[in-house]
Structures are given as structure tokens and as C-alpha cells.
C-alpha positions as a printed NumPy array, in Angstrom:
array([[-165.845,   82.981,   94.793],
       [-168.023,   85.288,   94.212],
       [-171.498,   84.747,   92.541],
       [-170.912,   88.002,   90.997],
       [-167.82 ,   87.174,   89.302],
       [-169.346,   83.514,   88.524],
       [-171.865,   85.629,   86.176],
       [-168.83 ,   87.445,   84.992],
       [-167.385,   84.271,   83.596],
       [-170.717,   82.752,   82.241],
       [-171.897,   85.69 ,   80.237],
       [-168.023,   86.85 ,   79.327],
       [-168.484,   82.458,   77.663],
       [-171.6  ,   83.709,   76.448],
       [-170.111,   86.553,   74.401],
       [-166.603,   84.545,   73.847],
       [-168.89 ,   82.103,   71.808],
       [-170.722,   84.877,   69.595],
       [-167.163,   87.123,   68.84 ],
       [-166.253,   83.356,   67.741],
       [-169.072,   82.526,   65.677],
       [-167.984,   86.189,   64.466],
       [-165.215,   84.752,   62.285],
       [-167.041,   83.225,   60.229],
       [-168.582,   85.834,   58.338],
       [-165.545,   88.527,   58.155],
       [-163.961,   85.268,   57.025],
       [-166.401,   85.337,   54.952],
       [-166.316,   88.982,   54.282],
       [-162.62 ,   88.581,   53.283],
       [-163.518,   86.401,   50.381],
       [-166.258,   87.573,   48.88 ],
       [-164.472,   90.915,   48.488],
       [-167.762,   92.323,   50.198],
       [-166.994,   96.244,   50.602],
       [-163.981,   98.02 ,   53.33 ],
       [-166.505,   98.781,   55.562],
       [-168.425,   95.373,   55.704],
       [-165.384,   93.524,   55.996],
       [-164.676,   96.456,   59.124],
       [-168.005,   96.009,   60.195],
       [-167.412,   92.103,   60.852],
       [-163.762,   92.519,   61.782],
       [-165.232,   95.377,   64.632],
       [-168.077,   92.301,   65.878],
       [-165.261,   89.633,   65.448],
       [-162.275,   91.059,   67.216],
       [-164.76 ,   94.105,   70.172],
       [-166.112,   91.103,   71.49 ],
       [-163.554,   89.355,   72.314],
       [-161.554,   91.6  ,   74.38 ],
       [-164.653,   92.509,   76.383],
       [-164.855,   88.936,   76.78 ],
       [-161.653,   88.788,   77.974],
       [-162.002,   92.261,   79.974],
       [-165.318,   90.747,   81.778],
       [-162.398,   87.291,   82.302],
       [-160.607,   89.732,   83.704],
       [-162.767,   91.569,   86.118],
       [-164.447,   88.456,   87.322],
       [-160.944,   87.567,   88.426],
       [-160.15 ,   90.988,   90.278],
       [-164.155,   91.545,   92.091],
       [-162.651,   89.899,   94.837],
       [-159.661,   91.513,   95.412],
       [-162.461,   94.628,   96.054],
       [-163.32 ,   96.151,   99.565],
       [-166.092,   97.378,   98.451],
       [-170.41 ,   96.181,   98.794],
       [-172.173,   93.842,   97.261],
       [-173.924,   96.517,   95.261],
       [-171.158,   97.797,   93.794],
       [-168.855,   95.007,   92.474],
       [-173.042,   93.752,   90.894],
       [-173.39 ,   96.735,   89.238],
       [-169.644,   97.332,   88.291],
       [-171.109,   93.131,   86.131],
       [-174.574,   94.273,   85.942],
       [-172.558,   97.377,   83.763],
       [-169.967,   95.079,   81.843],
       [-172.42 ,   92.504,   80.809],
       [-175.52 ,   94.822,   79.658],
       [-172.091,   96.449,   77.638],
       [-171.309,   93.132,   75.909],
       [-174.886,   91.872,   74.529],
       [-175.826,   95.787,   73.769],
       [-172.897,   95.516,   71.541],
       [-173.292,   91.509,   70.636],
       [-176.105,   92.61 ,   68.897],
       [-175.36 ,   95.709,   67.654],
       [-172.208,   95.02 ,   65.751],
       [-172.998,   92.245,   63.27 ],
       [-176.   ,   94.039,   62.603],
       [-173.927,   97.34 ,   61.689],
       [-172.351,   94.593,   59.116],
       [-176.074,   93.229,   57.615],
       [-177.451,   96.105,   56.977],
       [-174.071,   98.652,   56.081],
       [-174.912,  101.085,   59.089],
       [-172.859,  102.439,   61.301],
       [-175.439,  103.004,   63.754],
       [-173.572,  107.028,   64.71 ],
       [-176.696,  108.035,   64.179],
       [-179.835,  108.655,   65.045],
       [-182.141,  109.222,   62.031],
       [-181.835,  105.763,   60.513],
       [-184.881,  102.932,   60.501],
       [-185.841,   99.74 ,   61.005],
       [-182.234,   97.852,   61.953],
       [-180.216,  100.483,   61.667],
       [-182.036,  101.804,   64.761],
       [-181.733,   98.949,   66.481],
       [-178.064,   98.942,   65.706],
       [-177.671,  102.872,   67.159],
       [-179.101,  101.609,   70.183],
       [-177.546,   99.513,   70.423],
       [-174.127,  101.415,   69.813],
       [-175.255,  104.068,   72.573],
       [-175.977,  101.527,   75.309],
       [-173.349,   99.821,   74.892],
       [-170.998,  103.466,   74.992],
       [-172.973,  103.944,   78.475],
       [-172.997,  100.821,   80.326],
       [-168.856,  100.43 ,   79.112],
       [-168.338,  103.707,   80.532],
       [-170.719,  103.161,   83.82 ],
       [-168.801,  100.048,   84.24 ],
       [-165.149,  101.778,   83.7  ],
       [-166.364,  104.585,   86.501],
       [-167.742,  101.731,   88.881],
       [-164.744,  100.09 ,   88.779],
       [-162.501,  102.685,   89.324],
       [-164.29 ,  103.96 ,   92.451],
       [-164.145,  100.284,   93.454],
       [-160.33 ,  100.323,   93.374],
       [-160.113,  104.028,   94.383],
       [-161.677,  102.553,   97.779],
       [-160.58 ,   98.732,   98.054],
       [-156.732,  100.843,   97.834]])
């Protein structure tokens, strides 16, 4: 197996562990009758990071079959890992701060939520675009 795939598997496992651990505050928010926004924020943290981990595992499985340069494969890996960690920081902070991080005017941790979301979104798009290019070149 390629080193790039092994990196995706390792970081996917780390993100999956974090996502599963975020299930505890999600359950606590439900049980304590927290506001709908807080409950939804913890659900997003828990579920979306699980999906991000599964995405990394899936890409790790197909990466060796792509007939492209190692540099393009590493671009996909670095973008996915960066995106996953950015969201792993931003999503629980959104629940804690009760700030969705959709506007740049926040202060303190709300600003970190915003920049985590921006970083996660842009690097996700970069990974998807690079994956489309790699898949197209491998046809």
C-alpha cells in the first residue's frame, strides 16, 4: 500500500475517534434539554466528522489505482487531512460558543469557528477538484 494511503487511513482513524467522542456531548445536550442550535451543532460535529473519516478511508482505498503523479496524490491527501482537522476543531467549538461561524465578524473562539469552517470548506473543495482531475487522468 502506498504511503499516501497509509496517511489517509491513520488520520481518518484519528478523526473517527474524535467524531465518536463528540457523541458524548451530543447525547448530553439532548438529555439536558439544550437549545435546538446546540443539539444540532453537536450532531453536526458527531456525524459530519464520521463521514469525513469514511471519506478518507474510501479515498485511501482507491488512491493506489489512480495513474497520476505522487504529487497529485499527496495534494489530495493533504487537502483531505487539513479539511478534516479544521472541521474537527470548528464543529465542536461551534456547539460550545453557540456560534455557527458563518460570518467573519466574530470575536475570540467564534472567529476560530469561522476560520475553521472556511479552511475546511476550501480544502474540501481542493481535494474534490484534485480527485476529479486524478480520476479523469486515470481513465
